[in-house]
Short mmCIF file of C-alpha atoms and ligand atoms in Angstrom, two decimals:
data_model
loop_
_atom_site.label_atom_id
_atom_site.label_comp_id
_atom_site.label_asym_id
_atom_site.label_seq_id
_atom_site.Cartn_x
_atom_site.Cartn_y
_atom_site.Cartn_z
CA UNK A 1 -16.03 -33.03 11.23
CA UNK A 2 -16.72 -30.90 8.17
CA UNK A 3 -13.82 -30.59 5.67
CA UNK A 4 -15.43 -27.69 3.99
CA UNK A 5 -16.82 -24.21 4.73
CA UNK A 6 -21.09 -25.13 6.22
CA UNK A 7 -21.19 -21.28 7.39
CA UNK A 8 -24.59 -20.21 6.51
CA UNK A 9 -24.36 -16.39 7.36
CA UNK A 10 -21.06 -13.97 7.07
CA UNK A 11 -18.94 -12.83 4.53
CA UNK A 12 -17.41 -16.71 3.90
CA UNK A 13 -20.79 -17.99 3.35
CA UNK A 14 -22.52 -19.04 0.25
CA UNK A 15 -24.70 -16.07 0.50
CA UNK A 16 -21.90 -13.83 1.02
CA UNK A 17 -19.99 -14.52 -2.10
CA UNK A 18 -21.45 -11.73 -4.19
CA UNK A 19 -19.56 -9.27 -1.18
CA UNK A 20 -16.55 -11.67 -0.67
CA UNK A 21 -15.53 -10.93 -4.58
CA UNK A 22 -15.94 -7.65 -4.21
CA UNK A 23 -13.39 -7.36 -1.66
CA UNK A 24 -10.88 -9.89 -3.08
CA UNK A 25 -10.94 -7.66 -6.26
CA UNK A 26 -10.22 -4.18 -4.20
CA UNK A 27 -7.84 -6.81 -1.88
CA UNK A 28 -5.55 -7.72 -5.08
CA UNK A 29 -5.71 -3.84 -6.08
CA UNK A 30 -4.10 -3.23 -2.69
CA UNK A 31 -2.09 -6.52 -3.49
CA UNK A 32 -0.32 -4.44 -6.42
CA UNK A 33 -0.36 -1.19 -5.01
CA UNK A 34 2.00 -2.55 -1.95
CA UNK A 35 4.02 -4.54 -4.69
CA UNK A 36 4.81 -1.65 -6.97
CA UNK A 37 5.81 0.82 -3.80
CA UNK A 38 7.69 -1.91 -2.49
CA UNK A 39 9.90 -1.70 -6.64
CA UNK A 40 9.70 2.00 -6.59
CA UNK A 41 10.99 2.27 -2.54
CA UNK A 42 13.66 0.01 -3.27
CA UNK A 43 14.92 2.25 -6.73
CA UNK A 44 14.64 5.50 -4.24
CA UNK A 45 16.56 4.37 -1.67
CA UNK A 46 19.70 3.55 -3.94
CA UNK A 47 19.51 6.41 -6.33
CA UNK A 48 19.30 9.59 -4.93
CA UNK A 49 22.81 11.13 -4.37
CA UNK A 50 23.67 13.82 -1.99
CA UNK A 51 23.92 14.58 1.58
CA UNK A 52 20.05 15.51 1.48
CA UNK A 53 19.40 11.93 -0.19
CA UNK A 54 20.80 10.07 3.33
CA UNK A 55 17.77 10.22 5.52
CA UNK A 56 15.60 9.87 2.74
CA UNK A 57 17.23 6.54 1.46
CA UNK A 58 17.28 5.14 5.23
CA UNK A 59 13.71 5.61 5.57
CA UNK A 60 12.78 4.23 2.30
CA UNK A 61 14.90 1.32 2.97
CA UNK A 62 12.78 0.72 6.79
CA UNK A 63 9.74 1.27 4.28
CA UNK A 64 10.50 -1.25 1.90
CA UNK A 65 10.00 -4.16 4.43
CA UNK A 66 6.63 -3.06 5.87
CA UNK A 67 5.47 -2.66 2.41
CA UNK A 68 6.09 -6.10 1.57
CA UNK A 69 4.64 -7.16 4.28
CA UNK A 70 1.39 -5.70 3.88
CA UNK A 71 1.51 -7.40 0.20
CA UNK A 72 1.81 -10.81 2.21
CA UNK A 73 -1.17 -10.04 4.68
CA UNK A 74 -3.48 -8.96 1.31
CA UNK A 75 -2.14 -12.02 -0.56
CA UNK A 76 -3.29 -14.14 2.80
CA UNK A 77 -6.71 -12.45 3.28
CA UNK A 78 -7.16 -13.41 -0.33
CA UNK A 79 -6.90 -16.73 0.21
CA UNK A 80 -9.03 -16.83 3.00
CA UNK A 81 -11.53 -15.31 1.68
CA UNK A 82 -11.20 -17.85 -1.16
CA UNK A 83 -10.13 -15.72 -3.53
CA UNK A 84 -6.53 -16.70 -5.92
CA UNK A 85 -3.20 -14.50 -5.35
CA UNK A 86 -3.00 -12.98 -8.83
CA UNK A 87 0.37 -13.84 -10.89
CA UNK A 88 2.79 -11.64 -12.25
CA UNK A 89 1.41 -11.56 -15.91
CA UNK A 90 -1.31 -9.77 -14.34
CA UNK A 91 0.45 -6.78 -13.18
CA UNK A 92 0.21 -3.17 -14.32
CA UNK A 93 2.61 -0.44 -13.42
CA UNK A 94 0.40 2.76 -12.14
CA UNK A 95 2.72 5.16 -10.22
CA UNK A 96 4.30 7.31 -13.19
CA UNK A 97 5.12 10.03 -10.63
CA UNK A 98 7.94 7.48 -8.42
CA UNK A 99 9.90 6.84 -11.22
CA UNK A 100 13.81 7.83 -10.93
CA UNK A 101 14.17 11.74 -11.57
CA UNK A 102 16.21 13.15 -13.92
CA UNK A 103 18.80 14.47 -11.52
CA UNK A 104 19.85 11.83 -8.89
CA UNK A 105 20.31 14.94 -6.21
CA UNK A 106 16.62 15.75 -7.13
CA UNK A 107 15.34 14.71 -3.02
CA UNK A 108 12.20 17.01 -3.65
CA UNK A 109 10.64 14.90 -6.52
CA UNK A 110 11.25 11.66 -4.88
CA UNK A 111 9.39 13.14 -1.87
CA UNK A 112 6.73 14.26 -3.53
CA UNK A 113 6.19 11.11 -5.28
CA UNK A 114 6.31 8.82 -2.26
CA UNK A 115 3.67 11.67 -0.35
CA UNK A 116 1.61 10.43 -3.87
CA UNK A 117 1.65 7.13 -3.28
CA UNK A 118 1.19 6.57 0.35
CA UNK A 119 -1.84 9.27 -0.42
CA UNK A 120 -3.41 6.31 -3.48
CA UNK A 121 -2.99 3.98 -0.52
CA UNK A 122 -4.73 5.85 1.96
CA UNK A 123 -7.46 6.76 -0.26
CA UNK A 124 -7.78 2.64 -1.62
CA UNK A 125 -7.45 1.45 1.81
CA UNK A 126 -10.37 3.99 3.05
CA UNK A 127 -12.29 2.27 0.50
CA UNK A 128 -11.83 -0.96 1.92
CA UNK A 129 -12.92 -0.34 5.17
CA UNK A 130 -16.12 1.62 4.15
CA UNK A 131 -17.18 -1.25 1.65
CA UNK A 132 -15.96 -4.35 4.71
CA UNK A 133 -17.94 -2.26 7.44
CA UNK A 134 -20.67 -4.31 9.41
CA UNK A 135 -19.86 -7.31 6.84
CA UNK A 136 -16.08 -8.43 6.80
CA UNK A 137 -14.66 -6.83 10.23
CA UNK A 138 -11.49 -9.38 10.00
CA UNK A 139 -10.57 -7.50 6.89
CA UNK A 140 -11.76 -4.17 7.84
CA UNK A 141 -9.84 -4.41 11.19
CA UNK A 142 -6.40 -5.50 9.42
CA UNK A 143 -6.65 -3.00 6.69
CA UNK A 144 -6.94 -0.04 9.60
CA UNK A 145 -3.65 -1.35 10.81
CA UNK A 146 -2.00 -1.17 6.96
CA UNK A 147 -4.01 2.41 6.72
CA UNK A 148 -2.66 2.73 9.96
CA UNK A 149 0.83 2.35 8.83
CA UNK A 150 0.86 4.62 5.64
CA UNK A 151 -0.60 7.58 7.62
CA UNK A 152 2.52 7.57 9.18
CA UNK A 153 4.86 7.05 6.22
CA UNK A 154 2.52 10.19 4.33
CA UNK A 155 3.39 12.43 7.57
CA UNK A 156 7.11 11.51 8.12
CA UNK A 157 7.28 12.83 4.31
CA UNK A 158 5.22 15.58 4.67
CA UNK A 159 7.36 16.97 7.27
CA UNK A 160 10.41 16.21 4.58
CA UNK A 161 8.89 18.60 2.21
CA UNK A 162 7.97 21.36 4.73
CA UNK A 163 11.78 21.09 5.61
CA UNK A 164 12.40 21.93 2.14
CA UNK A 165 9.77 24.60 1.44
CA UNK A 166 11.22 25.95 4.66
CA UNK A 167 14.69 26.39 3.58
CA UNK A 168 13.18 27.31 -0.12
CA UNK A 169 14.55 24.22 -2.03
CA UNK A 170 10.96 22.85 -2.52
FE1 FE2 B 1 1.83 -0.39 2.53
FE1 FE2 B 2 3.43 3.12 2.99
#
C-alpha cells in the first residue's frame, strides 16, 4: 500500500498544486477572518450595557461557537490539502469597525459592525467557491455550508437594525 499521495489528476495531485496553493492561501484568509470575529463576538457580547444590549449579547454568545468552529474546519481543509495552519505571529487585525464603541449602551454600532463582518465573510467565502468550482468540490461544498451559516447571522442582524430604524434609534 502507498504511504503517500500517487493521485495523478485532482486538486491533491502533483499537477494540481499550482490551484491547491491558491486555495490554502484564500483558506488561511478565511482561517483569520473566523478567528478575529470569533475575539470581536466574544468583546460584544460582554460589553454592551442596557436592556437593548440582552438579545444582542445572547446571540453573539451562540455566534461565538460556530465561528470557531468554522476556524477548525479551514484549519483542517488546510491540512488536507497539504497546506500548514498559520501561527499566531502571523496574524493581522482587519475589522476596525467591531471594536468596543465609545458608549457601552451604543447596540446600533455593534450591529452595524457585526452586519460588516459577516458581509467580508460572505463576500471572501463567495470567492472561494467561484475559484474551487469544477476543481476542489470538497472545499467548495464545505465552504457553502460556512457561507451558508453567515447568511443567516447577516439577516438575524439586519432585522436588528430595521428594529431600530423602525423605532428611530438607528
Ligand atoms: Fe464564520
Ligand atoms: Fe458569522
Amino acid at each position: 500500500m502507498a504511504t503517500v499521495n500517487t493521485d495523478t489528476t485532482g486538486i491533491l495531485s502533483e499537477e494540481g498544486r499550482d490551484k491547491r496553493e491558491e486555495i490554502i492561501e484564500l483558506l488561511k484568509k478565511a482561517y483569520w477572518m473566523e478567528i478575529e470575529t470569533v475575539m470581536s463576538y466574544i468583546a460584544n457580547s460582554v460589553n454592551p450595557d442596557g436592556v437593548r444590549a440582552q438579545e444582542i449579547k445572547e446571540s453573539l454568545e451562540q455566534d461565538i461557537t460556530e465561528e470557531l468552529g468554522h476556524a477548525q474546519q479551514f484549519a483542517q481543509r488546510i491540512k488536507e490539502l497539504y497546506g500548514v495552519v498559520p501561527g499566531s505571529e502571523e496574524f493581522a487585525a482587519e475589522q476596525s469597525y467591531l471594536q468596543p464603541p465609545e458608549h457601552q449602551t451604543d447596540v446600533v454600532h455593534i450591529v452595524r459592525g457585526v452586519i460588516e463582518a459577516e458581509t467580508g465573510a460572505i463576500e471572501h467565502y463567495t470567492r472561494i467557491v467561484e475559484v474551487t468550482d469544477q476543481v476542489d468540490p470538497v472545499t467548495q461544498d464545505m465552504v457553502i455550508d460556512i457561507l451558508h451559516d453567515e447568511q443567516g447571522h447577516r439577516r438575524l442582524f439586519e432585522g436588528f437594525l430595521r428594529e431600530y430604524e423602525a423605532e428611530g434609534l438607528a
